[in-house]
PDB file of C-alpha atoms and ligand atoms in Angstrom:
ATOM      1  CA  MET A   1      17.122  36.631  17.826  1.00  0.00           C
ATOM      2  CA  ASN A   2      14.036  38.254  19.244  1.00  0.00           C
ATOM      3  CA  LEU A   3      10.844  37.626  17.300  1.00  0.00           C
ATOM      4  CA  THR A   4       7.209  38.649  17.473  1.00  0.00           C
ATOM      5  CA  LEU A   5       4.692  35.844  16.941  1.00  0.00           C
ATOM      6  CA  LYS A   6       1.083  36.415  15.872  1.00  0.00           C
ATOM      7  CA  VAL A   7      -0.512  33.096  16.803  1.00  0.00           C
ATOM      8  CA  TRP A   8      -4.069  31.917  16.070  1.00  0.00           C
ATOM      9  CA  ARG A   9      -5.783  31.063  19.355  1.00  0.00           C
ATOM     10  CA  GLN A  10      -9.200  29.395  19.482  1.00  0.00           C
ATOM     11  CA  GLU A  11     -10.633  27.415  22.411  1.00  0.00           C
ATOM     12  CA  ASP A  12     -12.591  24.985  20.215  1.00  0.00           C
ATOM     13  CA  ALA A  13     -14.422  24.717  16.903  1.00  0.00           C
ATOM     14  CA  ASP A  14     -17.438  26.638  18.254  1.00  0.00           C
ATOM     15  CA  SER A  15     -15.492  29.575  19.702  1.00  0.00           C
ATOM     16  CA  VAL A  16     -14.439  32.683  17.822  1.00  0.00           C
ATOM     17  CA  GLY A  17     -10.701  32.647  17.117  1.00  0.00           C
ATOM     18  CA  ARG A  18      -8.274  35.586  17.133  1.00  0.00           C
ATOM     19  CA  PHE A  19      -4.594  36.317  16.691  1.00  0.00           C
ATOM     20  CA  GLU A  20      -2.630  36.858  19.893  1.00  0.00           C
ATOM     21  CA  THR A  21       0.830  38.372  20.033  1.00  0.00           C
ATOM     22  CA  TYR A  22       3.753  36.774  21.858  1.00  0.00           C
ATOM     23  CA  GLU A  23       7.403  37.754  22.108  1.00  0.00           C
ATOM     24  CA  ALA A  24       9.934  34.949  21.500  1.00  0.00           C
ATOM     25  CA  ARG A  25      13.202  36.052  23.149  1.00  0.00           C
ATOM     26  CA  ASP A  26      16.763  34.740  22.704  1.00  0.00           C
ATOM     27  CA  VAL A  27      15.834  32.350  19.902  1.00  0.00           C
ATOM     28  CA  LEU A  28      18.881  30.437  18.617  1.00  0.00           C
ATOM     29  CA  PRO A  29      19.336  29.959  14.847  1.00  0.00           C
ATOM     30  CA  ASP A  30      19.797  26.203  15.333  1.00  0.00           C
ATOM     31  CA  MET A  31      16.465  25.748  17.091  1.00  0.00           C
ATOM     32  CA  SER A  32      13.720  24.121  15.082  1.00  0.00           C
ATOM     33  CA  PHE A  33      10.486  26.074  14.654  1.00  0.00           C
ATOM     34  CA  LEU A  34       8.713  23.689  17.034  1.00  0.00           C
ATOM     35  CA  GLU A  35      11.488  24.018  19.657  1.00  0.00           C
ATOM     36  CA  MET A  36      10.999  27.771  19.481  1.00  0.00           C
ATOM     37  CA  LEU A  37       7.272  27.236  20.156  1.00  0.00           C
ATOM     38  CA  ASP A  38       8.166  24.863  23.032  1.00  0.00           C
ATOM     39  CA  VAL A  39      10.200  27.668  24.653  1.00  0.00           C
ATOM     40  CA  VAL A  40       7.330  30.144  24.193  1.00  0.00           C
ATOM     41  CA  ASN A  41       4.965  27.584  25.755  1.00  0.00           C
ATOM     42  CA  GLU A  42       7.294  27.056  28.738  1.00  0.00           C
ATOM     43  CA  GLY A  43       7.125  30.813  29.351  1.00  0.00           C
ATOM     44  CA  LEU A  44       3.318  30.763  29.107  1.00  0.00           C
ATOM     45  CA  ILE A  45       3.079  27.833  31.543  1.00  0.00           C
ATOM     46  CA  GLU A  46       5.428  29.594  34.021  1.00  0.00           C
ATOM     47  CA  ARG A  47       3.137  32.627  33.925  1.00  0.00           C
ATOM     48  CA  GLY A  48       0.079  30.411  34.496  1.00  0.00           C
ATOM     49  CA  ALA A  49      -1.261  31.035  30.985  1.00  0.00           C
ATOM     50  CA  GLU A  50      -2.662  28.432  28.583  1.00  0.00           C
ATOM     51  CA  PRO A  51       0.079  27.044  26.289  1.00  0.00           C
ATOM     52  CA  ILE A  52      -0.398  27.164  22.523  1.00  0.00           C
ATOM     53  CA  ALA A  53      -1.789  23.834  21.265  1.00  0.00           C
ATOM     54  CA  PHE A  54      -0.018  22.474  18.181  1.00  0.00           C
ATOM     55  CA  ASP A  55       0.548  19.011  16.715  1.00  0.00           C
ATOM     56  CA  SER A  56       3.870  17.189  16.408  1.00  0.00           C
ATOM     57  CA  ASP A  57       5.284  13.724  16.924  1.00  0.00           C
ATOM     58  CA  CYS A  58       8.438  12.478  15.176  1.00  0.00           C
ATOM     59  CA  ARG A  59       9.917  15.943  14.581  1.00  0.00           C
ATOM     60  CA  GLU A  60      12.002  14.558  11.714  1.00  0.00           C
ATOM     61  CA  GLY A  61       9.658  14.775   8.731  1.00  0.00           C
ATOM     62  CA  ILE A  62       8.322  11.223   8.907  1.00  0.00           C
ATOM     63  CA  CYS A  63       4.976  11.089  10.690  1.00  0.00           C
ATOM     64  CA  GLY A  64       2.958  13.917   9.105  1.00  0.00           C
ATOM     65  CA  MET A  65       1.690  15.307  12.415  1.00  0.00           C
ATOM     66  CA  CYS A  66       3.130  18.846  12.291  1.00  0.00           C
ATOM     67  CA  SER A  67       0.790  21.244  10.553  1.00  0.00           C
ATOM     68  CA  LEU A  68       1.329  25.000  10.711  1.00  0.00           C
ATOM     69  CA  VAL A  69       0.695  27.743   8.185  1.00  0.00           C
ATOM     70  CA  ILE A  70       3.696  30.026   8.737  1.00  0.00           C
ATOM     71  CA  ASN A  71       3.574  33.513   7.229  1.00  0.00           C
ATOM     72  CA  GLY A  72       0.715  32.347   5.020  1.00  0.00           C
ATOM     73  CA  ILE A  73       2.415  29.223   3.621  1.00  0.00           C
ATOM     74  CA  ALA A  74       1.763  25.642   4.731  1.00  0.00           C
ATOM     75  CA  HIS A  75       4.957  24.304   6.407  1.00  0.00           C
ATOM     76  CA  GLY A  76       6.620  27.711   5.932  1.00  0.00           C
ATOM     77  CA  GLY A  77       7.564  27.589   2.247  1.00  0.00           C
ATOM     78  CA  HIS A  78      10.927  25.794   2.163  1.00  0.00           C
ATOM     79  CA  ARG A  79      11.087  23.125  -0.512  1.00  0.00           C
ATOM     80  CA  GLY A  80      10.726  19.549   0.759  1.00  0.00           C
ATOM     81  CA  THR A  81      10.568  20.733   4.372  1.00  0.00           C
ATOM     82  CA  ALA A  82       7.931  19.937   6.989  1.00  0.00           C
ATOM     83  CA  THR A  83       7.347  22.413   9.837  1.00  0.00           C
ATOM     84  CA  CYS A  84       9.303  20.180  12.219  1.00  0.00           C
ATOM     85  CA  GLN A  85      12.341  20.349   9.894  1.00  0.00           C
ATOM     86  CA  LEU A  86      12.218  24.139   9.587  1.00  0.00           C
ATOM     87  CA  HIS A  87      14.991  25.942  11.491  1.00  0.00           C
ATOM     88  CA  MET A  88      15.015  29.426  12.951  1.00  0.00           C
ATOM     89  CA  ARG A  89      18.083  30.401  10.882  1.00  0.00           C
ATOM     90  CA  HIS A  90      15.611  31.096   8.065  1.00  0.00           C
ATOM     91  CA  PHE A  91      14.162  34.006  10.051  1.00  0.00           C
ATOM     92  CA  LYS A  92      15.635  37.430  10.851  1.00  0.00           C
ATOM     93  CA  ASP A  93      16.031  39.173  14.185  1.00  0.00           C
ATOM     94  CA  GLY A  94      12.992  41.392  14.808  1.00  0.00           C
ATOM     95  CA  GLU A  95      10.779  39.543  12.317  1.00  0.00           C
ATOM     96  CA  ILE A  96       7.023  39.268  12.833  1.00  0.00           C
ATOM     97  CA  ILE A  97       5.831  35.689  12.150  1.00  0.00           C
ATOM     98  CA  THR A  98       2.175  34.713  11.745  1.00  0.00           C
ATOM     99  CA  ILE A  99       1.203  31.149  12.696  1.00  0.00           C
ATOM    100  CA  GLU A 100      -2.165  29.663  11.738  1.00  0.00           C
ATOM    101  CA  PRO A 101      -3.763  26.200  11.587  1.00  0.00           C
ATOM    102  CA  TRP A 102      -4.604  24.320   8.383  1.00  0.00           C
ATOM    103  CA  ARG A 103      -7.882  25.886   7.209  1.00  0.00           C
ATOM    104  CA  ALA A 104     -10.283  23.525   5.401  1.00  0.00           C
ATOM    105  CA  LYS A 105     -13.910  22.487   6.016  1.00  0.00           C
ATOM    106  CA  ALA A 106     -12.894  18.821   6.024  1.00  0.00           C
ATOM    107  CA  PHE A 107     -10.256  19.501   8.745  1.00  0.00           C
ATOM    108  CA  PRO A 108     -12.370  20.908  11.619  1.00  0.00           C
ATOM    109  CA  LEU A 109     -10.415  22.842  14.212  1.00  0.00           C
ATOM    110  CA  ILE A 110      -9.875  21.173  17.589  1.00  0.00           C
ATOM    111  CA  LYS A 111      -7.933  23.876  19.439  1.00  0.00           C
ATOM    112  CA  ASP A 112      -5.567  26.739  18.499  1.00  0.00           C
ATOM    113  CA  LEU A 113      -3.321  25.243  15.782  1.00  0.00           C
ATOM    114  CA  VAL A 114      -4.608  21.657  15.984  1.00  0.00           C
ATOM    115  CA  VAL A 115      -7.090  20.361  13.396  1.00  0.00           C
ATOM    116  CA  ASN A 116      -8.796  16.998  13.023  1.00  0.00           C
ATOM    117  CA  ARG A 117      -7.370  15.149  10.006  1.00  0.00           C
ATOM    118  CA  SER A 118      -9.257  11.891  10.530  1.00  0.00           C
ATOM    119  CA  ALA A 119     -10.942  12.451   7.128  1.00  0.00           C
ATOM    120  CA  PHE A 120      -7.618  11.232   5.701  1.00  0.00           C
ATOM    121  CA  ASP A 121      -7.840   8.052   7.824  1.00  0.00           C
ATOM    122  CA  ARG A 122     -11.321   7.329   6.471  1.00  0.00           C
ATOM    123  CA  ILE A 123     -10.067   7.783   2.889  1.00  0.00           C
ATOM    124  CA  ILE A 124      -7.265   5.287   3.594  1.00  0.00           C
ATOM    125  CA  GLN A 125      -9.735   2.853   5.180  1.00  0.00           C
ATOM    126  CA  SER A 126     -11.919   3.012   2.061  1.00  0.00           C
ATOM    127  CA  GLY A 127      -9.233   1.554  -0.205  1.00  0.00           C
ATOM    128  CA  GLY A 128      -5.657   1.915   0.995  1.00  0.00           C
ATOM    129  CA  PHE A 129      -5.011  -1.795   1.490  1.00  0.00           C
ATOM    130  CA  VAL A 130      -4.109  -4.919  -0.496  1.00  0.00           C
ATOM    131  CA  SER A 131      -5.704  -8.358  -0.133  1.00  0.00           C
ATOM    132  CA  VAL A 132      -3.112 -11.110   0.296  1.00  0.00           C
ATOM    133  CA  LYS A 133      -3.483 -14.849   0.653  1.00  0.00           C
ATOM    134  CA  THR A 134      -2.317 -16.073   4.027  1.00  0.00           C
ATOM    135  CA  GLY A 135       0.126 -18.983   4.145  1.00  0.00           C
ATOM    136  CA  GLY A 136       3.863 -19.473   4.081  1.00  0.00           C
ATOM    137  CA  THR A 137       6.282 -16.617   3.572  1.00  0.00           C
ATOM    138  CA  PRO A 138       6.614 -16.040  -0.179  1.00  0.00           C
ATOM    139  CA  ASP A 139      10.069 -16.257  -1.745  1.00  0.00           C
ATOM    140  CA  GLY A 140      11.833 -12.946  -2.146  1.00  0.00           C
ATOM    141  CA  ASN A 141      11.386 -11.595  -5.695  1.00  0.00           C
ATOM    142  CA  ALA A 142       8.662 -14.211  -6.415  1.00  0.00           C
ATOM    143  CA  ILE A 143       6.624 -11.371  -7.910  1.00  0.00           C
ATOM    144  CA  PRO A 144       8.785  -9.424 -10.380  1.00  0.00           C
ATOM    145  CA  VAL A 145       8.262  -5.654 -10.190  1.00  0.00           C
ATOM    146  CA  PRO A 146       9.735  -3.486 -12.957  1.00  0.00           C
ATOM    147  CA  LYS A 147      12.277  -1.033 -11.522  1.00  0.00           C
ATOM    148  CA  THR A 148      10.479   2.009 -12.961  1.00  0.00           C
ATOM    149  CA  ASP A 149       7.194   0.932 -11.338  1.00  0.00           C
ATOM    150  CA  ALA A 150       8.914   0.217  -8.013  1.00  0.00           C
ATOM    151  CA  ASP A 151      10.578   3.649  -8.056  1.00  0.00           C
ATOM    152  CA  LEU A 152       7.325   5.446  -8.906  1.00  0.00           C
ATOM    153  CA  ALA A 153       5.423   3.511  -6.222  1.00  0.00           C
ATOM    154  CA  MET A 154       8.097   4.467  -3.675  1.00  0.00           C
ATOM    155  CA  ASP A 155       7.838   8.140  -4.711  1.00  0.00           C
ATOM    156  CA  ALA A 156       4.079   8.025  -4.093  1.00  0.00           C
ATOM    157  CA  ALA A 157       4.488   6.101  -0.837  1.00  0.00           C
ATOM    158  CA  ALA A 158       6.620   8.955   0.525  1.00  0.00           C
ATOM    159  CA  CYS A 159       3.402  10.904   1.297  1.00  0.00           C
ATOM    160  CA  ILE A 160       3.223  11.357   5.077  1.00  0.00           C
ATOM    161  CA  GLY A 161      -0.450  12.407   5.139  1.00  0.00           C
ATOM    162  CA  CYS A 162       0.228  15.816   6.662  1.00  0.00           C
ATOM    163  CA  GLY A 163      -2.541  17.641   4.786  1.00  0.00           C
ATOM    164  CA  ALA A 164      -0.439  20.629   3.680  1.00  0.00           C
ATOM    165  CA  CYS A 165      -1.692  20.042   0.123  1.00  0.00           C
ATOM    166  CA  VAL A 166      -5.247  20.649   1.346  1.00  0.00           C
ATOM    167  CA  ALA A 167      -4.251  23.705   3.377  1.00  0.00           C
ATOM    168  CA  ALA A 168      -2.443  25.282   0.429  1.00  0.00           C
ATOM    169  CA  CYS A 169      -5.208  24.631  -2.126  1.00  0.00           C
ATOM    170  CA  LYS A 170      -7.730  27.442  -2.713  1.00  0.00           C
ATOM    171  CA  ASN A 171     -10.375  24.697  -3.129  1.00  0.00           C
ATOM    172  CA  ALA A 172      -9.135  22.665  -0.137  1.00  0.00           C
ATOM    173  CA  SER A 173      -8.731  19.726  -2.504  1.00  0.00           C
ATOM    174  CA  ALA A 174      -7.172  16.501  -1.240  1.00  0.00           C
ATOM    175  CA  MET A 175      -6.303  15.217  -4.713  1.00  0.00           C
ATOM    176  CA  LEU A 176      -2.527  15.117  -4.211  1.00  0.00           C
ATOM    177  CA  PHE A 177      -2.847  13.057  -1.020  1.00  0.00           C
ATOM    178  CA  VAL A 178      -5.442  10.676  -2.513  1.00  0.00           C
ATOM    179  CA  ALA A 179      -3.483  10.357  -5.762  1.00  0.00           C
ATOM    180  CA  ALA A 180      -0.334   9.423  -3.830  1.00  0.00           C
ATOM    181  CA  LYS A 181      -2.182   6.813  -1.767  1.00  0.00           C
ATOM    182  CA  VAL A 182      -4.037   5.328  -4.765  1.00  0.00           C
ATOM    183  CA  SER A 183      -0.901   5.276  -6.929  1.00  0.00           C
ATOM    184  CA  HIS A 184       1.515   3.667  -4.526  1.00  0.00           C
ATOM    185  CA  LEU A 185      -0.660   0.545  -4.421  1.00  0.00           C
ATOM    186  CA  ASN A 186      -2.107   0.633  -7.957  1.00  0.00           C
ATOM    187  CA  LEU A 187       1.377   0.700  -9.483  1.00  0.00           C
ATOM    188  CA  LEU A 188       2.439  -2.561  -7.854  1.00  0.00           C
ATOM    189  CA  PRO A 189       1.318  -6.073  -8.882  1.00  0.00           C
ATOM    190  CA  GLN A 190       0.221  -6.788  -5.300  1.00  0.00           C
ATOM    191  CA  GLY A 191      -2.241  -3.893  -5.488  1.00  0.00           C
ATOM    192  CA  LYS A 192      -3.709  -4.667  -8.896  1.00  0.00           C
ATOM    193  CA  ALA A 193      -6.526  -6.928  -7.586  1.00  0.00           C
ATOM    194  CA  GLU A 194      -8.368  -3.943  -6.048  1.00  0.00           C
ATOM    195  CA  LYS A 195      -7.117  -1.316  -8.516  1.00  0.00           C
ATOM    196  CA  ASP A 196     -10.524  -0.200  -9.855  1.00  0.00           C
ATOM    197  CA  ARG A 197     -12.332  -0.524  -6.528  1.00  0.00           C
ATOM    198  CA  ARG A 198      -9.559   1.407  -4.784  1.00  0.00           C
ATOM    199  CA  ALA A 199      -9.679   4.363  -7.185  1.00  0.00           C
ATOM    200  CA  LEU A 200     -13.490   4.578  -7.015  1.00  0.00           C
ATOM    201  CA  ASN A 201     -13.810   4.148  -3.255  1.00  0.00           C
ATOM    202  CA  MET A 202     -11.032   6.539  -2.282  1.00  0.00           C
ATOM    203  CA  VAL A 203     -12.199   9.288  -4.651  1.00  0.00           C
ATOM    204  CA  ASN A 204     -15.821   8.854  -3.529  1.00  0.00           C
ATOM    205  CA  GLN A 205     -14.773   9.005   0.140  1.00  0.00           C
ATOM    206  CA  MET A 206     -12.701  12.121  -0.577  1.00  0.00           C
ATOM    207  CA  ASP A 207     -15.806  13.800  -2.036  1.00  0.00           C
ATOM    208  CA  ALA A 208     -17.989  12.614   0.864  1.00  0.00           C
ATOM    209  CA  GLU A 209     -15.561  14.190   3.357  1.00  0.00           C
ATOM    210  CA  GLY A 210     -16.139  17.634   1.808  1.00  0.00           C
ATOM    211  CA  PHE A 211     -12.771  18.251   0.137  1.00  0.00           C
ATOM    212  CA  GLY A 212     -12.936  20.566  -2.895  1.00  0.00           C
ATOM    213  CA  SER A 213     -12.223  19.861  -6.544  1.00  0.00           C
ATOM    214  CA  CYS A 214      -8.793  20.032  -8.137  1.00  0.00           C
ATOM    215  CA  THR A 215      -8.226  22.900 -10.580  1.00  0.00           C
ATOM    216  CA  VAL A 216      -4.540  22.018 -11.092  1.00  0.00           C
ATOM    217  CA  THR A 217      -3.051  25.218  -9.667  1.00  0.00           C
ATOM    218  CA  GLY A 218      -0.094  23.233  -8.347  1.00  0.00           C
ATOM    219  CA  SER A 219      -0.019  24.900  -4.912  1.00  0.00           C
ATOM    220  CA  CYS A 220      -0.241  21.419  -3.333  1.00  0.00           C
ATOM    221  CA  GLU A 221       2.951  20.216  -5.031  1.00  0.00           C
ATOM    222  CA  ALA A 222       4.731  23.464  -4.098  1.00  0.00           C
ATOM    223  CA  VAL A 223       4.195  23.009  -0.345  1.00  0.00           C
ATOM    224  CA  CYS A 224       4.395  19.208  -0.142  1.00  0.00           C
ATOM    225  CA  PRO A 225       7.246  18.281   2.235  1.00  0.00           C
ATOM    226  CA  LYS A 226       7.727  15.028   0.313  1.00  0.00           C
ATOM    227  CA  GLU A 227       7.597  16.720  -3.105  1.00  0.00           C
ATOM    228  CA  ILE A 228       4.822  14.427  -4.361  1.00  0.00           C
ATOM    229  CA  SER A 229       4.412  15.127  -8.082  1.00  0.00           C
ATOM    230  CA  LEU A 230       1.214  16.490  -9.648  1.00  0.00           C
ATOM    231  CA  SER A 231       1.618  13.737 -12.247  1.00  0.00           C
ATOM    232  CA  PHE A 232       0.145  11.301  -9.703  1.00  0.00           C
ATOM    233  CA  ILE A 233      -3.135  13.211  -9.956  1.00  0.00           C
ATOM    234  CA  ALA A 234      -3.187  12.581 -13.722  1.00  0.00           C
ATOM    235  CA  LYS A 235      -2.449   8.913 -13.055  1.00  0.00           C
ATOM    236  CA  MET A 236      -5.283   8.653 -10.527  1.00  0.00           C
ATOM    237  CA  ASN A 237      -7.731  10.414 -12.866  1.00  0.00           C
ATOM    238  CA  ARG A 238      -6.871   7.785 -15.492  1.00  0.00           C
ATOM    239  CA  ASP A 239      -7.367   4.910 -13.012  1.00  0.00           C
ATOM    240  CA  TYR A 240     -10.654   6.470 -11.861  1.00  0.00           C
ATOM    241  CA  GLY A 241     -11.912   7.005 -15.434  1.00  0.00           C
ATOM    242  CA  ILE A 242     -11.136   3.414 -16.395  1.00  0.00           C
ATOM    243  CA  ALA A 243     -12.906   2.109 -13.271  1.00  0.00           C
ATOM    244  CA  VAL A 244     -15.992   4.211 -14.045  1.00  0.00           C
ATOM    245  CA  LEU A 245     -16.055   2.963 -17.648  1.00  0.00           C
ATOM    246  CA  LYS A 246     -15.783  -0.619 -16.448  1.00  0.00           C
ATOM    247  CA  GLY A 247     -18.736   0.088 -14.149  1.00  0.00           C
ATOM    248  CA  LYS A 248     -16.923  -1.368 -11.141  1.00  0.00           C
TER     249      LYS A 248
HETATM  250  S1  SF4 B   1       0.735  14.796  -0.700  1.00  0.00           S
HETATM  251 FE1  SF4 B   1       2.392  15.917   0.383  1.00  0.00          FE
HETATM  252  S2  SF4 B   1       1.335  17.662   1.356  1.00  0.00           S
HETATM  253 FE2  SF4 B   1      -0.246  16.163   0.814  1.00  0.00          FE
HETATM  254  S3  SF4 B   1      -0.540  14.871   2.614  1.00  0.00           S
HETATM  255 FE3  SF4 B   1       1.008  13.835   1.325  1.00  0.00          FE
HETATM  256  S4  SF4 B   1       2.984  14.593   2.093  1.00  0.00           S
HETATM  257 FE4  SF4 B   1       1.440  16.009   2.905  1.00  0.00          FE
HETATM  258  S1  FES B   2       6.375  16.046  13.459  1.00  0.00           S
HETATM  259 FE1  FES B   2       6.489  14.243  12.213  1.00  0.00          FE
HETATM  260  S2  FES B   2       6.570  15.041  10.200  1.00  0.00           S
HETATM  261 FE2  FES B   2       6.677  16.817  11.440  1.00  0.00          FE
END
């Protein structure tokens, strides 16, 4: 396939960005989207031009580093698929593809398609931990966890912190991410000790970082590569409300 790419290029957060057009030639259907960009970058480097900056790490949907808005949709619009898992067989010969970075005030642009997502790290630091007594290794199954709670906690823990939910939301809300992180610990007995503090601190940090409010449009759930359910937002709102009422 031969494709035309319209790629957002921007030197840094203070520069004015613009779309630049590149031709991607002889693209194989089995290439991943990021491999296709690698080939385009090799061509740019050979010509002495600046390669396109974009984030990636594991390239198998685990780490949450890849972050492209492809044809207007975060991660490209294939259900349960991160950009690094997207393959070129989903595109047609001759297609024009636009590629943009996540756009949100709380994710300032670093260069081209790379944004700074350390706001997510600060939200995790504010409450995404459990306090445990040190000592000998506890017996397996010493703390019984109901199967339904364990399954729900695992569903929430699947969040890879990519930020697509923020990029897709018209309010740039981080509620789906925060709800997943709050829920996966609040649902388990080990996380109950800080349950109220966790909900308050993580929501307050989310607001302090400049993320918008949730108006339950569901665009976050639609683009989430881990298919985190909107129901976790309802669960977090309940945890947060209870913590506020308790005055914790
Ligand atoms: S909730 Fe989904 S879209 Fe949002 S950060 Fe987690 S994995 Fe990414
Ligand atoms: S590069 Fe790790 S999830 Fe995409």
